JSON list of C-alpha atoms in Angstrom, two decimals:
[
{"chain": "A", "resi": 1, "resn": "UNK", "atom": "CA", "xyz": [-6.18, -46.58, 18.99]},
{"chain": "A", "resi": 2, "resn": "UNK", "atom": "CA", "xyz": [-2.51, -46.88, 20.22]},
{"chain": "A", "resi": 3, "resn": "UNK", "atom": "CA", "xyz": [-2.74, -50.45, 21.47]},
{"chain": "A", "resi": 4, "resn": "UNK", "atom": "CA", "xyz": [-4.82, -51.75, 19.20]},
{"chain": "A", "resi": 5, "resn": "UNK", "atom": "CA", "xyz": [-1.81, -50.71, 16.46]},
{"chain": "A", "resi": 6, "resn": "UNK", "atom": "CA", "xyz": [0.68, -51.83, 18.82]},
{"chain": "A", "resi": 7, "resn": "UNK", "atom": "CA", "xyz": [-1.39, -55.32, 19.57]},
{"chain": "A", "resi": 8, "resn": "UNK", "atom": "CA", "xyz": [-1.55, -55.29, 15.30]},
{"chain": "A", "resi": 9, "resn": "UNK", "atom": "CA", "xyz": [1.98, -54.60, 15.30]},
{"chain": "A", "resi": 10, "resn": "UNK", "atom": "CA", "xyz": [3.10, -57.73, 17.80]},
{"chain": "A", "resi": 11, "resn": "UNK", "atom": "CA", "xyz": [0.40, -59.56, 16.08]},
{"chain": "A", "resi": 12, "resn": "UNK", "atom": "CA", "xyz": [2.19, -59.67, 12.16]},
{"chain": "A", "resi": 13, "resn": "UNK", "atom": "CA", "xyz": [5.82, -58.94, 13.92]},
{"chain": "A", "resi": 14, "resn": "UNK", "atom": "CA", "xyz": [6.45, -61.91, 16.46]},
{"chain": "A", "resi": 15, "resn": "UNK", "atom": "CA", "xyz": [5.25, -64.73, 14.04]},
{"chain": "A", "resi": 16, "resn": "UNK", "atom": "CA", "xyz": [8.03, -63.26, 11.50]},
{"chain": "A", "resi": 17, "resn": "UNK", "atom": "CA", "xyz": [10.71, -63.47, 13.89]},
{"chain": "A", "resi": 18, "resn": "UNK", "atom": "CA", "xyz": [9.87, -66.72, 15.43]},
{"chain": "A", "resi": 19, "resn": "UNK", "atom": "CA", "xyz": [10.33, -68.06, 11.50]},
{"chain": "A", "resi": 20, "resn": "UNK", "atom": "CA", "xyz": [13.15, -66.53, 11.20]},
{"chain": "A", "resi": 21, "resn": "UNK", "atom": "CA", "xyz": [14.67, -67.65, 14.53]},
{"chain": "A", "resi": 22, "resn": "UNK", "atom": "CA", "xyz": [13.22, -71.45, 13.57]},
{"chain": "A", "resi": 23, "resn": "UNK", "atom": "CA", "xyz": [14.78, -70.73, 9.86]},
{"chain": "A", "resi": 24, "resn": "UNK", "atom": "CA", "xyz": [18.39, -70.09, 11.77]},
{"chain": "A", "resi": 25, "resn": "UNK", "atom": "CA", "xyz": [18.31, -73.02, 14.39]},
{"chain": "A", "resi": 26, "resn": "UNK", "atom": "CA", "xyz": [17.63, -75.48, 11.30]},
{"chain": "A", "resi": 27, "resn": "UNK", "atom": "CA", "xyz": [20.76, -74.05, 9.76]},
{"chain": "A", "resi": 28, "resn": "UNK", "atom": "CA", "xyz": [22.92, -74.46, 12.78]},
{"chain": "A", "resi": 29, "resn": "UNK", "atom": "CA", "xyz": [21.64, -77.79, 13.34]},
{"chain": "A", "resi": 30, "resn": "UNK", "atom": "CA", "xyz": [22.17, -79.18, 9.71]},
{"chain": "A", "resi": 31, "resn": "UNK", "atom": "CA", "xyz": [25.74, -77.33, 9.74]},
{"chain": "A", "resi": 32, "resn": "UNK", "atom": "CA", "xyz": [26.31, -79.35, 12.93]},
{"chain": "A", "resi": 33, "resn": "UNK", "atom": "CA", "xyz": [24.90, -82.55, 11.45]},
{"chain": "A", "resi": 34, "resn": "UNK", "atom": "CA", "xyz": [27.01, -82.70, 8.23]},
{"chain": "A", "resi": 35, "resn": "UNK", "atom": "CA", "xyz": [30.28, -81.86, 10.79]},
{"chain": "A", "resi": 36, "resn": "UNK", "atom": "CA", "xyz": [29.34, -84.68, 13.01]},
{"chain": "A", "resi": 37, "resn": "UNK", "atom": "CA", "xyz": [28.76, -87.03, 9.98]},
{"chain": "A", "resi": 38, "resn": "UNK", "atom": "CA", "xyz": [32.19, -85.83, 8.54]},
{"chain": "A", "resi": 39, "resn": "UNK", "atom": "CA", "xyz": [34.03, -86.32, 11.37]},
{"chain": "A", "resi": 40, "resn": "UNK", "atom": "CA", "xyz": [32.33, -89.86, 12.21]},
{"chain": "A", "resi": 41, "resn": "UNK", "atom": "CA", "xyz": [33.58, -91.29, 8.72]},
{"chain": "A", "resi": 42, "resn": "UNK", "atom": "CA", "xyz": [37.32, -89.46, 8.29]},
{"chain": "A", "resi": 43, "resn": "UNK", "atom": "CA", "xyz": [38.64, -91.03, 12.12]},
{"chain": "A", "resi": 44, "resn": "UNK", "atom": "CA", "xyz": [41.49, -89.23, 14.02]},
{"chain": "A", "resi": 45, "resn": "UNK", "atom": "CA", "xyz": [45.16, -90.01, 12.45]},
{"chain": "A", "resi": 46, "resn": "UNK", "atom": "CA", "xyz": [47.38, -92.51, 14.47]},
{"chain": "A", "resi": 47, "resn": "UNK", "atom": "CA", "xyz": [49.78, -89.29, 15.06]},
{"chain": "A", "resi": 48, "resn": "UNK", "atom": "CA", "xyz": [49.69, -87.82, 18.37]},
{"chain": "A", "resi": 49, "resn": "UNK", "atom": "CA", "xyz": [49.00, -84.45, 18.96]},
{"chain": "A", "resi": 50, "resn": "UNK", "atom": "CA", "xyz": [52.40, -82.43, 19.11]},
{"chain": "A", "resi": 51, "resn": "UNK", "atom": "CA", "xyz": [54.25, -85.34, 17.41]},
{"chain": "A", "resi": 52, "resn": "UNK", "atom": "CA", "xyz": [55.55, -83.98, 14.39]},
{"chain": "A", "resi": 53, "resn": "UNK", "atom": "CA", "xyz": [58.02, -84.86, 11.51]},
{"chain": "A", "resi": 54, "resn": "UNK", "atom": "CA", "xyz": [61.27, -84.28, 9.92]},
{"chain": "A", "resi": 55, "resn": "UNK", "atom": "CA", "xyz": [59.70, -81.21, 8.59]},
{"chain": "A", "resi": 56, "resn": "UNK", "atom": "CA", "xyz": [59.61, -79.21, 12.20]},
{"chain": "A", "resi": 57, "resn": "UNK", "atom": "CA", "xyz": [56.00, -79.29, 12.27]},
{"chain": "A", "resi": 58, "resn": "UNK", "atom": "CA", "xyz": [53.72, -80.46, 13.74]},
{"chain": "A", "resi": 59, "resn": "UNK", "atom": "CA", "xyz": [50.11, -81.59, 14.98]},
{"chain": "A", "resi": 60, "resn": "UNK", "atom": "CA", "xyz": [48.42, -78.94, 17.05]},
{"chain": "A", "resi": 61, "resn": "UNK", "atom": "CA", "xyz": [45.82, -80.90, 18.33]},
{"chain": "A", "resi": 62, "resn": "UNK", "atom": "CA", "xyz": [43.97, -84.40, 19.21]},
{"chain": "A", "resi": 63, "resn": "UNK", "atom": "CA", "xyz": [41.16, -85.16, 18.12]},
{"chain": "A", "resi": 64, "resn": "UNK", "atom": "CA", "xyz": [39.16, -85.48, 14.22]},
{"chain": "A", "resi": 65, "resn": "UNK", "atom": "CA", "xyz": [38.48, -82.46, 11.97]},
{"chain": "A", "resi": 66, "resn": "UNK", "atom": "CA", "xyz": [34.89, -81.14, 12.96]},
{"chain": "A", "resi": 67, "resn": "UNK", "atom": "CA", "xyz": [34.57, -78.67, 10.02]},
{"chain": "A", "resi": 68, "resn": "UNK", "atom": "CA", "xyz": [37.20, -78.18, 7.29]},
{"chain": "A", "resi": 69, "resn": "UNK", "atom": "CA", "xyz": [38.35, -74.74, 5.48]},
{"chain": "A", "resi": 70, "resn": "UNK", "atom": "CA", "xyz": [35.86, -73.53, 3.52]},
{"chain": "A", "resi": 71, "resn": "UNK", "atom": "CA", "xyz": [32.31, -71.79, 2.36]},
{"chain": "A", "resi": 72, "resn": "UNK", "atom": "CA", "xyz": [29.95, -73.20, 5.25]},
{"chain": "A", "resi": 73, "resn": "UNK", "atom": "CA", "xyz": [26.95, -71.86, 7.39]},
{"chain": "A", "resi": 74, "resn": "UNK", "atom": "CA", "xyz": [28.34, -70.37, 10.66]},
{"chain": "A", "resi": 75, "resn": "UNK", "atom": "CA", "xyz": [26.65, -72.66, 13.29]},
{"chain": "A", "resi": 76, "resn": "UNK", "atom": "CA", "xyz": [26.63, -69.35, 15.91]},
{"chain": "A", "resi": 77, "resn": "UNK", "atom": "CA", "xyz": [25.33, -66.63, 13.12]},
{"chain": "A", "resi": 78, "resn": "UNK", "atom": "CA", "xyz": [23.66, -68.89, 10.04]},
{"chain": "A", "resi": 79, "resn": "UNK", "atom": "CA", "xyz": [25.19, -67.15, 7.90]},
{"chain": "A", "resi": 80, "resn": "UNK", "atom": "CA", "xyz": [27.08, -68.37, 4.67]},
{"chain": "A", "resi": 81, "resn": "UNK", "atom": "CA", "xyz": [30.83, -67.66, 5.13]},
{"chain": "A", "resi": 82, "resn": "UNK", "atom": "CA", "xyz": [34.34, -68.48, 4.68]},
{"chain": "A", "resi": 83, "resn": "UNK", "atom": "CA", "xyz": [35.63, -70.93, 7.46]},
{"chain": "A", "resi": 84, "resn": "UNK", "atom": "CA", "xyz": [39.30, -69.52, 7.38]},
{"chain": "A", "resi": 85, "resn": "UNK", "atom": "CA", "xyz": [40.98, -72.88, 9.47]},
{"chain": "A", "resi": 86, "resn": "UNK", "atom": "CA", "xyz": [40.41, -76.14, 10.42]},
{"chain": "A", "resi": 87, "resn": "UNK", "atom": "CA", "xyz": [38.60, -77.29, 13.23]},
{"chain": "A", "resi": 88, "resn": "UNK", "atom": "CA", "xyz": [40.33, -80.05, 15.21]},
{"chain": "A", "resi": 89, "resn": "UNK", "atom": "CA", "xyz": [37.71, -81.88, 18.00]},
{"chain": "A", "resi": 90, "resn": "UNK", "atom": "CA", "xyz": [39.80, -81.73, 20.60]},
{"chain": "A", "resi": 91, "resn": "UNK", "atom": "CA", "xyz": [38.07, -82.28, 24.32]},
{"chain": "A", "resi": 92, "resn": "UNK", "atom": "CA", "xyz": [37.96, -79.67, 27.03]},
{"chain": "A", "resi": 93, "resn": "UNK", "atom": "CA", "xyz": [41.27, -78.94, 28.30]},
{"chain": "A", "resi": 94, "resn": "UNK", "atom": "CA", "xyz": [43.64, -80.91, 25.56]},
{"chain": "A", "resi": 95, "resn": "UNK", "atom": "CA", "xyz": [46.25, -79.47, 25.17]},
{"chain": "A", "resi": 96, "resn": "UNK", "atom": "CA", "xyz": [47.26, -77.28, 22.25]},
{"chain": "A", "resi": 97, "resn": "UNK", "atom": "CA", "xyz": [50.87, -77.35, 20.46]},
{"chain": "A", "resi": 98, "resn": "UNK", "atom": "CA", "xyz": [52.56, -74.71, 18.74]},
{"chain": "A", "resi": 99, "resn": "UNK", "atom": "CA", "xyz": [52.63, -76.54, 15.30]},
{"chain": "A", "resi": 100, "resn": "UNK", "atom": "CA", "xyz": [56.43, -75.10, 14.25]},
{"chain": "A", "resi": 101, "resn": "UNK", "atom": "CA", "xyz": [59.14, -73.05, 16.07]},
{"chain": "A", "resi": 102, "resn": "UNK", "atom": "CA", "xyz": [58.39, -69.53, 15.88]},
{"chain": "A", "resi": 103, "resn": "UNK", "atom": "CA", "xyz": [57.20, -65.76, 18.07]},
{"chain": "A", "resi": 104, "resn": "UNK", "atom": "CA", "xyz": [54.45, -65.47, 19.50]},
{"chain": "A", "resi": 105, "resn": "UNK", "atom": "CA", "xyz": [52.82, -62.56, 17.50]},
{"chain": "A", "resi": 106, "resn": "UNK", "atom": "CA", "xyz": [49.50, -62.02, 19.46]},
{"chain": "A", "resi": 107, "resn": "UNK", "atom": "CA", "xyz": [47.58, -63.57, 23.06]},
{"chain": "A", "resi": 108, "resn": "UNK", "atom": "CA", "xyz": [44.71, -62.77, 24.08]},
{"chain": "A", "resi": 109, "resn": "UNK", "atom": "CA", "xyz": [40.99, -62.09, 23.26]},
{"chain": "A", "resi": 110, "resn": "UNK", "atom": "CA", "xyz": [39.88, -61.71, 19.18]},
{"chain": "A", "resi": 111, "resn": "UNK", "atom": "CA", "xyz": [36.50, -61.54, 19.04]},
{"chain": "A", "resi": 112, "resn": "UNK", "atom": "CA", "xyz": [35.14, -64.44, 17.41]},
{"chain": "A", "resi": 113, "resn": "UNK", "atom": "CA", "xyz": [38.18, -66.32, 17.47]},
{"chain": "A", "resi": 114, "resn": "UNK", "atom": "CA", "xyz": [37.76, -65.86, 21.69]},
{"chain": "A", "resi": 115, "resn": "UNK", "atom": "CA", "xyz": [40.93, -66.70, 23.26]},
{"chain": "A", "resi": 116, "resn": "UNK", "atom": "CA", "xyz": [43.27, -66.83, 20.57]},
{"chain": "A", "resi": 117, "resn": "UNK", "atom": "CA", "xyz": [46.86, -67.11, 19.43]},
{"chain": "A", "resi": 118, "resn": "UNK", "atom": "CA", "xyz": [49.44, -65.97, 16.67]},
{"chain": "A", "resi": 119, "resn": "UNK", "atom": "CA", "xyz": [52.59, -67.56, 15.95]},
{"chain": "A", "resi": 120, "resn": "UNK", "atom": "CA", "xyz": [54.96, -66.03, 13.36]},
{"chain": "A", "resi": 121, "resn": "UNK", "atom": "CA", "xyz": [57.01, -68.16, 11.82]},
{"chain": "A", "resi": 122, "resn": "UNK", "atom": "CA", "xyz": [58.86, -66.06, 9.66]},
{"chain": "A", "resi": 123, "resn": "UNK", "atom": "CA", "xyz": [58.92, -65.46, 5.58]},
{"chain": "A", "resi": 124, "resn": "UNK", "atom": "CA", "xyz": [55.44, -64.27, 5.87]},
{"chain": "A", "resi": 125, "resn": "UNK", "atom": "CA", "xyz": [54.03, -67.46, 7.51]},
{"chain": "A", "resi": 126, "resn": "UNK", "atom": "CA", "xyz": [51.76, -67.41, 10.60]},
{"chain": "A", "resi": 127, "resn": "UNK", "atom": "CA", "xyz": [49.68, -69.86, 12.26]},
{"chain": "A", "resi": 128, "resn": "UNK", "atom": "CA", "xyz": [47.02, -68.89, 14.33]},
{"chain": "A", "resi": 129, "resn": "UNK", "atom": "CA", "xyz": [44.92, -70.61, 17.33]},
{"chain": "A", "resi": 130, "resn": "UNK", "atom": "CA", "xyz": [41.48, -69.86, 18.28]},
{"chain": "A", "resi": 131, "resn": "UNK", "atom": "CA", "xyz": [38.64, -70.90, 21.21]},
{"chain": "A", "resi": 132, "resn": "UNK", "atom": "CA", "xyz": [41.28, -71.26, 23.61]},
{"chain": "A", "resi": 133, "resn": "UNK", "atom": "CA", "xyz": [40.15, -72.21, 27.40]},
{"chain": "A", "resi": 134, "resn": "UNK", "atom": "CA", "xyz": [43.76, -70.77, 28.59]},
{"chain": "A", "resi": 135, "resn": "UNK", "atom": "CA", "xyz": [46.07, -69.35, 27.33]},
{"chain": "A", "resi": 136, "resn": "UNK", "atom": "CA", "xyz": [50.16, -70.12, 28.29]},
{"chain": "A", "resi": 137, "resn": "UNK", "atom": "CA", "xyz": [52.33, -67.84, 26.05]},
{"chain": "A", "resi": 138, "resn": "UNK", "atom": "CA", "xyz": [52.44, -64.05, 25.93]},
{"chain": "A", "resi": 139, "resn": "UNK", "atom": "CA", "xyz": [53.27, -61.91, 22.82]},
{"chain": "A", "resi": 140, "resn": "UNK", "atom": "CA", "xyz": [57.13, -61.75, 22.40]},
{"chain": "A", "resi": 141, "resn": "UNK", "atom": "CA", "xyz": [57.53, -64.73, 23.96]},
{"chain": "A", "resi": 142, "resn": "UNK", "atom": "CA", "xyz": [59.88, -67.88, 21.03]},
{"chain": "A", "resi": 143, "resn": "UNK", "atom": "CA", "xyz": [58.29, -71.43, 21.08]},
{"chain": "A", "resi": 144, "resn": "UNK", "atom": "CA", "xyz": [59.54, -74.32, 19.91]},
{"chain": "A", "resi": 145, "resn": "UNK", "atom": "CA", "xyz": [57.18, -76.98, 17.26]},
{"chain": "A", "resi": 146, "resn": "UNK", "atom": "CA", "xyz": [55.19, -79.21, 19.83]},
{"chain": "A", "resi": 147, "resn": "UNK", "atom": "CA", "xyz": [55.71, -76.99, 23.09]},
{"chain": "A", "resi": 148, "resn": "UNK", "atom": "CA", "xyz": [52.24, -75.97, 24.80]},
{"chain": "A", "resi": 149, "resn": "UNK", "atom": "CA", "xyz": [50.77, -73.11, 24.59]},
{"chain": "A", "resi": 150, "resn": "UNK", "atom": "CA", "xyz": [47.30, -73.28, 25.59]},
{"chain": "A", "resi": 151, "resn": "UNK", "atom": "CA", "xyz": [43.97, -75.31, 26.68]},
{"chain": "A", "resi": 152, "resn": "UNK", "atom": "CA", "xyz": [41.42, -76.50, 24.01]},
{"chain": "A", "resi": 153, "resn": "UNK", "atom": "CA", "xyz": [37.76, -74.83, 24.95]},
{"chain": "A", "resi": 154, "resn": "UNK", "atom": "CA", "xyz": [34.63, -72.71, 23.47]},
{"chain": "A", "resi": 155, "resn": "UNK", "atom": "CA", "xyz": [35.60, -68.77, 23.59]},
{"chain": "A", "resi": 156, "resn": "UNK", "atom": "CA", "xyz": [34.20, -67.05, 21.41]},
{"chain": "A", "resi": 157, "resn": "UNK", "atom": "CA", "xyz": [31.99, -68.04, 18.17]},
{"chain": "A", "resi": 158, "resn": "UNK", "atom": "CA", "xyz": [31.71, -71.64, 18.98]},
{"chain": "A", "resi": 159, "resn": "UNK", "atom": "CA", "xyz": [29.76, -74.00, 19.81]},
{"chain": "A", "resi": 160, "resn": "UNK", "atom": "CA", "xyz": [31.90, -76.88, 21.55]},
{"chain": "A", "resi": 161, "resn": "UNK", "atom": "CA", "xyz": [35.49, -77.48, 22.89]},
{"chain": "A", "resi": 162, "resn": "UNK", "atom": "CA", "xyz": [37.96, -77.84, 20.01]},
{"chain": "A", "resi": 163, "resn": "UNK", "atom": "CA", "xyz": [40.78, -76.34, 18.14]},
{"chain": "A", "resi": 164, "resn": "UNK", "atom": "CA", "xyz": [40.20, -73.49, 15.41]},
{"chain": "A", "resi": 165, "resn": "UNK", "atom": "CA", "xyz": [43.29, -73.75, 13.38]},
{"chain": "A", "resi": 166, "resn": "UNK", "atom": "CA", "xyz": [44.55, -71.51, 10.87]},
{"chain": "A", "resi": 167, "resn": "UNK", "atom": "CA", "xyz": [47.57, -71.18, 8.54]},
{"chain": "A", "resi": 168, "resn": "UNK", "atom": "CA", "xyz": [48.29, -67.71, 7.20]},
{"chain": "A", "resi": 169, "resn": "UNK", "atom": "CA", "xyz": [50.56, -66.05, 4.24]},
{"chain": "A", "resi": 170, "resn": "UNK", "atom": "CA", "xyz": [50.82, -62.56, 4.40]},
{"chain": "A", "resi": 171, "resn": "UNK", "atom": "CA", "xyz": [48.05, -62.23, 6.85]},
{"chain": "A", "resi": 172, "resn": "UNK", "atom": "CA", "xyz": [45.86, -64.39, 4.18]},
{"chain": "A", "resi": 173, "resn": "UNK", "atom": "CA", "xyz": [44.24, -68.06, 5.45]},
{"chain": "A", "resi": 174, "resn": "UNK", "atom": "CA", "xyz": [45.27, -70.43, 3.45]},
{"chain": "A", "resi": 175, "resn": "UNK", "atom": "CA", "xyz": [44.08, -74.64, 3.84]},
{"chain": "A", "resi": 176, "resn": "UNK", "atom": "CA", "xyz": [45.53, -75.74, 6.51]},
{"chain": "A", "resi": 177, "resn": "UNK", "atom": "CA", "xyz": [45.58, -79.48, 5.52]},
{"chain": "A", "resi": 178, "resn": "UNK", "atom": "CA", "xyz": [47.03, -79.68, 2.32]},
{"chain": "A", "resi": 179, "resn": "UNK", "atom": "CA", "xyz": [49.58, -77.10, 3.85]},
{"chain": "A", "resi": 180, "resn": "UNK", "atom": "CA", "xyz": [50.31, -79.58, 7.01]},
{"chain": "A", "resi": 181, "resn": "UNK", "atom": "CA", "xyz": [50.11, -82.61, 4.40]},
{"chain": "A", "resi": 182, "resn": "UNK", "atom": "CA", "xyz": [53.10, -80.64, 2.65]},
{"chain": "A", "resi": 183, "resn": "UNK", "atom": "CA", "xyz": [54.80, -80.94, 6.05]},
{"chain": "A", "resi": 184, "resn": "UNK", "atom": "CA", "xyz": [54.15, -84.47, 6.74]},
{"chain": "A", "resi": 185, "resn": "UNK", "atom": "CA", "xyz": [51.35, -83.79, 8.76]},
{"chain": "A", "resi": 186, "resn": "UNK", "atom": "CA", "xyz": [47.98, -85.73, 8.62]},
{"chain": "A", "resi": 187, "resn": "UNK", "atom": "CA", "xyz": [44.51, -84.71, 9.92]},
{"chain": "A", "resi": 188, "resn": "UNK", "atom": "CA", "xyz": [43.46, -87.95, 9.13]},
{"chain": "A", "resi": 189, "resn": "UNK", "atom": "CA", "xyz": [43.31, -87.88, 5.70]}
]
């Protein structure tokens, strides 16, 4: 009697998980989809990554935006959420530039955000770097706007090599681009 309820029990329970599990891969692969469409028609700007402006900021990384700020279906969990940054598609290994002069607030693993990195840049503003491959700055440590201070890769909740970048108030994301735009900085907009 046992195995005949736990043979029952595989029988309704493994069919309901493989739809599930078929339900979440055709999220993640539509999420990825509309990205790679996005990024095909919006091209990378003619600004090099680290080149800046007047402003003292500037460009963190190569490469187009992959997925913008915004509500969006996680490609790693399928599940409806606020993208706090900007994704940059930045190959394996590109550098990544401090986008303005500030501290270095925080280096090293975050979860999701894998290898990642804080800059403060005073008055409340931070910018923040995530999926790093390597990291090259320590907390403590002043940067300057375009210096290096790490390797593009895919720590963390990702799903390719690029640049998760975020621009904070008071610990709150904010849109990076039309933040950056303010500063002379295109994403290829």
């Amino acid at each position: 009697a046992q195995r005949a309820s736990l043979v029952s029990n595989s029988a309704t329970t493994e069919p309901s998980y493989n739809v599930g599990v078929a339900v979440a891969a055709a999220a993640a692969a539509a999420a990825a989809k509309a990205a790679a469409e996005w990024a095909a028609a919006h091209p990378a700007p003619s600004e090099p990554a680290g080149g800046g402006s007047s402003s003292g900021w500037v460009r963190p990384a190569g490469g187009p935006i992959s997925s913008g700020y915004g509500y969006r279906i996680n490609p790693v969990t399928g599940v409806w959420a606020l993208h706090a940054g900007t994704d940059l598609a930045a190959g394996c290994n590109s550098p990544i530039y401090a986008a303005s002069s500030g501290t270095v607030s925080f280096a090293g693993w975050n979860g999701g955000y894998g290898n990642f990195i804080q800059i403060d840049h005073g008055d409340g503003w931070a910018t923040a770097y995530g999926h790093n491959t390597r990291l090259l700055v320590q907390v403590g440590q002043k940067v300057d706007a375009g210096e290096p201070i790490a390797y593009a890769g895919t720590t963390g909740n990702s799903t390719g090599c690029h640049l998760h970048f975020e621009v904070r108030k008071n610990g709150s994301a904010q849109n990076p681009r039309p933040f950056m735009a303010g500063n002379d900085i295109s994403f290829g907009d």
